[in-house]
Structure formats: structure tokens, C-alpha cells
PDB file of C-alpha atoms in Angstrom:
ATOM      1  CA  UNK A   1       0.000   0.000   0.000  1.00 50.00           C
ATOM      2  CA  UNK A   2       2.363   2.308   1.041  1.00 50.00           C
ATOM      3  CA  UNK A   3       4.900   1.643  -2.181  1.00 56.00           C
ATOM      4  CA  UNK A   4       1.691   2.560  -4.357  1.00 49.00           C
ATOM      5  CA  UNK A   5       1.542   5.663  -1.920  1.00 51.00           C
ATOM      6  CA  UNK A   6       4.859   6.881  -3.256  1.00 50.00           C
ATOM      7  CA  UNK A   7       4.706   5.694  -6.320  1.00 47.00           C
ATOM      8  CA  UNK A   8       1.942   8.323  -6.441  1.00 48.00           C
ATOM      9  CA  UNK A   9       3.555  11.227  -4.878  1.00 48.00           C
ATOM     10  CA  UNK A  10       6.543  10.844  -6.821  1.00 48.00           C
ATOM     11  CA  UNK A  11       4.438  10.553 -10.482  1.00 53.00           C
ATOM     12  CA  UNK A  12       2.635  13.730  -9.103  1.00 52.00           C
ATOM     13  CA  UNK A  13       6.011  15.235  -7.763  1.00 54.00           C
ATOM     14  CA  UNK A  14       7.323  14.992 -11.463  1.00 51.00           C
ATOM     15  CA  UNK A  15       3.748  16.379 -13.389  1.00 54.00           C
ATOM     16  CA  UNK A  16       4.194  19.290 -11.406  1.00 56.00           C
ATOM     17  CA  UNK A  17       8.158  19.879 -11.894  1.00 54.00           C
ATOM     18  CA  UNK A  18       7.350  18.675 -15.886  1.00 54.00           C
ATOM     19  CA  UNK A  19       6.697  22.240 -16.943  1.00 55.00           C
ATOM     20  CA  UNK A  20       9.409  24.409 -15.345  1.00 55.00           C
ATOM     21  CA  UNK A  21      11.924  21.353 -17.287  1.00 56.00           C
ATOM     22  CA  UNK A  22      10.694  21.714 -20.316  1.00 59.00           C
ATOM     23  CA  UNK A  23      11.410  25.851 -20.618  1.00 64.00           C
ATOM     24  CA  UNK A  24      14.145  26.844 -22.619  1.00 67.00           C
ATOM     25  CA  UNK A  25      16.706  27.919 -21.661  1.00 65.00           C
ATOM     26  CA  UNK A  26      16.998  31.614 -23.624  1.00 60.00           C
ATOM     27  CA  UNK A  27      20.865  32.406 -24.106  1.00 65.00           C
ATOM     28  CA  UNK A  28      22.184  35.847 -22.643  1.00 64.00           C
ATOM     29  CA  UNK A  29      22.714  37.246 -26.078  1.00 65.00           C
ATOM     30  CA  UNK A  30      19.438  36.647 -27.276  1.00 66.00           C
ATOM     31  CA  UNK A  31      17.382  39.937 -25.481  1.00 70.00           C
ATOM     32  CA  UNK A  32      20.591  41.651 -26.459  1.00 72.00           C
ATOM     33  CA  UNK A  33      20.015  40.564 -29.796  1.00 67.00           C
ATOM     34  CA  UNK A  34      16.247  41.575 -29.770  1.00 65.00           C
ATOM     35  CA  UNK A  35      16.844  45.279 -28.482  1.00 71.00           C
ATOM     36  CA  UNK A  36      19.084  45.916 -31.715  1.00 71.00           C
ATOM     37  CA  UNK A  37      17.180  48.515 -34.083  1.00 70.00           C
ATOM     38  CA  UNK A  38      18.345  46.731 -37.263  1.00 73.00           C
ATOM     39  CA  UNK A  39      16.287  43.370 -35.819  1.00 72.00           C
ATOM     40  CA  UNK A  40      12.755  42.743 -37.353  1.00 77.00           C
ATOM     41  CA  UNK A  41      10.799  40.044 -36.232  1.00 82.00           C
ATOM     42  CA  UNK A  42       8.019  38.211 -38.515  1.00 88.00           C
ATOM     43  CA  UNK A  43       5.324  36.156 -37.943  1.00 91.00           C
ATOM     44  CA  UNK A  44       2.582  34.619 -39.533  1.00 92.00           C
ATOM     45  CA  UNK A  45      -0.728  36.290 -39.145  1.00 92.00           C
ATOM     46  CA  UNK A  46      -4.267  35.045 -38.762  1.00 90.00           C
ATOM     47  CA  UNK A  47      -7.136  36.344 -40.898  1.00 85.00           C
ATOM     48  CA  UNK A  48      -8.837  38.157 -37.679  1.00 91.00           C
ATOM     49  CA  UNK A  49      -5.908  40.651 -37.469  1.00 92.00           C
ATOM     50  CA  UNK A  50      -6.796  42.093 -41.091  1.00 94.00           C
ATOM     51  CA  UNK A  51      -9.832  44.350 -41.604  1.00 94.00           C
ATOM     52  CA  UNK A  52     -10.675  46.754 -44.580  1.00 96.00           C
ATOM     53  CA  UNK A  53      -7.945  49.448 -44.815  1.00 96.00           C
ATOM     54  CA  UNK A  54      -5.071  47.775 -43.414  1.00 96.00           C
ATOM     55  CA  UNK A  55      -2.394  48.530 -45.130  1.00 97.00           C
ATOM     56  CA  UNK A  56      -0.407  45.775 -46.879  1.00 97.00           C
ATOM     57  CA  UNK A  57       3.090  46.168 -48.705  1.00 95.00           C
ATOM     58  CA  UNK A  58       5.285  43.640 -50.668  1.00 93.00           C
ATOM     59  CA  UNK A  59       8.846  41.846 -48.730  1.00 88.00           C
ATOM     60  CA  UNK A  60      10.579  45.759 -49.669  1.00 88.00           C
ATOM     61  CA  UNK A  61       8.455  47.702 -48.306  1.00 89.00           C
ATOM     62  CA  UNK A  62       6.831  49.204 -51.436  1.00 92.00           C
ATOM     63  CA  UNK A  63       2.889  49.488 -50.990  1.00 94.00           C
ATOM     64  CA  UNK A  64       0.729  47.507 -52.775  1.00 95.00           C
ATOM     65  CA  UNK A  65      -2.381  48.286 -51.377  1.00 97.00           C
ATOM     66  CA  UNK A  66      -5.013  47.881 -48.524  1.00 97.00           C
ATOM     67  CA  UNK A  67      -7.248  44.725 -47.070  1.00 97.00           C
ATOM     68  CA  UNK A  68     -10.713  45.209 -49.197  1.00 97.00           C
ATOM     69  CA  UNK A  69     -12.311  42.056 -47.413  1.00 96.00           C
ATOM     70  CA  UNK A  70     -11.618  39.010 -45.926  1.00 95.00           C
ATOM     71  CA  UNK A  71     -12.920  35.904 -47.930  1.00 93.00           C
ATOM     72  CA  UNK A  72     -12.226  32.651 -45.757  1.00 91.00           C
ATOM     73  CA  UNK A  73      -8.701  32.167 -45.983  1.00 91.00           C
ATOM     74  CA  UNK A  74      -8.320  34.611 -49.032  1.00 93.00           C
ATOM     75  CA  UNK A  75      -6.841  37.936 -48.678  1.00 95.00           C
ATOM     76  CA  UNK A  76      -9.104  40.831 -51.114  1.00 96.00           C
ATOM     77  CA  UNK A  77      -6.154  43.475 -51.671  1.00 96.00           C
ATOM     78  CA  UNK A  78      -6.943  46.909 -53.335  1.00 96.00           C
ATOM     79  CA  UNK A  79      -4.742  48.760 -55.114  1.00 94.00           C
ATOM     80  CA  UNK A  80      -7.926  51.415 -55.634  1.00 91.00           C
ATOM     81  CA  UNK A  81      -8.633  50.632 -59.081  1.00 92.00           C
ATOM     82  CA  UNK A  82      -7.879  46.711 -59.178  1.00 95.00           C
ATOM     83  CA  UNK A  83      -8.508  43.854 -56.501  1.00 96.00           C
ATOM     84  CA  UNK A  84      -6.215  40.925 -56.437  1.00 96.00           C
ATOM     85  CA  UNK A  85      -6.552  37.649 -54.408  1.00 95.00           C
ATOM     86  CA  UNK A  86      -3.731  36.851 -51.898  1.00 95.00           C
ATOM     87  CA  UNK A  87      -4.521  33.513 -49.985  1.00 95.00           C
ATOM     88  CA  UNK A  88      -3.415  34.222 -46.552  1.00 95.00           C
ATOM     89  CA  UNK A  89      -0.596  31.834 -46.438  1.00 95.00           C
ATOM     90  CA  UNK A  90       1.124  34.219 -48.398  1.00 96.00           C
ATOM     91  CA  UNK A  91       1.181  37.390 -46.155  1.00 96.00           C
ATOM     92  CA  UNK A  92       2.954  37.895 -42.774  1.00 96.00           C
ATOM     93  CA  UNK A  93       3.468  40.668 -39.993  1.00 95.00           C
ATOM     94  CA  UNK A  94       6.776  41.972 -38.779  1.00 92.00           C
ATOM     95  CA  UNK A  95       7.371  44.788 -36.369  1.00 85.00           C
ATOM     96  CA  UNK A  96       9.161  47.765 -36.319  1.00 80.00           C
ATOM     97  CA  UNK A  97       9.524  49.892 -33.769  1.00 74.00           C
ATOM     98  CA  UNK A  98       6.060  49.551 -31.731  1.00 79.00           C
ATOM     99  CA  UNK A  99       3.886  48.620 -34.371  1.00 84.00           C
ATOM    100  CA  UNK A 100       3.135  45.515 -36.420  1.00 88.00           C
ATOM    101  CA  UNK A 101       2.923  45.899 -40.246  1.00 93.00           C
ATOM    102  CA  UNK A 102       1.776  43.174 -43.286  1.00 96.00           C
ATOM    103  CA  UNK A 103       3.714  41.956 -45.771  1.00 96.00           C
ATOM    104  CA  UNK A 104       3.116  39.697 -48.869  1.00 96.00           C
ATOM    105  CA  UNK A 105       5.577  37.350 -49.789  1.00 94.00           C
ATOM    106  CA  UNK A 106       4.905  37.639 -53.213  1.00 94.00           C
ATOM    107  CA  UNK A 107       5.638  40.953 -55.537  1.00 93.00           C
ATOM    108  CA  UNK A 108       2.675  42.590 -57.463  1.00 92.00           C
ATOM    109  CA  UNK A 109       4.039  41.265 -60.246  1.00 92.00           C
ATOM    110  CA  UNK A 110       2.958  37.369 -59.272  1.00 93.00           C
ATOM    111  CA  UNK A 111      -0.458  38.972 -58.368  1.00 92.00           C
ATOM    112  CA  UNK A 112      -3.653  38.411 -60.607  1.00 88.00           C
ATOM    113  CA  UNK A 113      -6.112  40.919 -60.734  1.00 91.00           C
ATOM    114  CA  UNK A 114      -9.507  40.207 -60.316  1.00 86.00           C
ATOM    115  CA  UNK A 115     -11.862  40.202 -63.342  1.00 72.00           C
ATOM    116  CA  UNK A 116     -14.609  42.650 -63.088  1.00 64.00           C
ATOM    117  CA  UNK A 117     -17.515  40.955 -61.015  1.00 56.00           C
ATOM    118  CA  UNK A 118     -15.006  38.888 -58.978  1.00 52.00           C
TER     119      UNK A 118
END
């Protein structure tokens, strides 16, 4: 009875040390590293963070236009005169400075506009 008893203890003992082992270990250099104003860092975005008007550029920086709707997991990008269809896959966010901005990986140029009517 009692080795079940501490059989117990010790399986409960080791749950609750389980997640303070598995935390990495972040080196020194890393926030270091992070606080550098030449570091940007990127993620991959979700379709709830993009709304009509958000502005979306391509991986240089150069604009190429803003979120006309969300369609599933399709972006609707305007340029204001033609809409092109960016699945979501396809665009990330990276911050600068205080402020999180969206990116497409791909150039206008691999972009398709949308026929008239959608």
C-alpha cells in the first residue's frame, strides 16, 4: 500500500516539476540581440488581425495596397482601381519599432487581378 503511496507522490512530484523542465533555456545574447534597431521580427498572421484598410506592402516595403475584405482564408487586396486575391498563407506581420505591419511574400508582379464581377 504504502509503495503505491509513493509511487503516487513521486508521479505527481514529477507532473508538477514537468513544466518548469521543459522551458528553454533563452541564451544571454538573445534579449541583447532583440533590443538591436536593425532586428525585425516576422510572424505569420491570422485572418482576424486584417480588416478593410489595413495597409499591406510587398517583402521591400513598397505598398501595394489595402485589405478590401476578408474571404475565408483569401486575402481581397486593393490597389484602388484593381482587386487581387492573396490567400493568406502568403502574407505575414513583422514589427518595427512599436507597431506591427503586413507583408506579402509575393511581388505585385505574381499577383492576378480580379476580373470585373469577382
Amino acid at each position: 500500500m504504502f509503495r503505491g503511496i509513493k509511487a503516487f507522490c513521486l508521479g505527481a512530484a514529477l507532473a508538477a516539476a514537468a513544466p518548469g523542465l521543459a522551458q528553454p533555456v533563452q541564451p544571454a545574447a538573445v534579449p541583447d540581440a532583440l533590443a538591436n534597431p536593425d532586428v525585425v521580427t516576422v510572424r505569420n498572421i491570422s485572418r482576424i488581425e486584417l480588416s478593410p484598410g489595413v495597409p499591406i506592402v510587398d517583402g521591400s516595403g513598397n505598398p501595394l495596397g489595402t485589405v478590401k475584405q476578408v474571404v475565408g482564408n483569401t486575402i481581397v487586396i486593393t490597389d484602388g482601381g484593381v482587386d487581387y486575391r492573396v490567400p493568406i498563407t502568403q502574407l505575414y506581420a513583422y514589427r518595427t519599432g512599436a507597431a506591427d505591419h503586413f507583408a506579402s511574400r509575393l511581388p505585385k508582379s505574381a499577383l492576378t487581378a480580379e476580373q470585373e464581377g469577382g
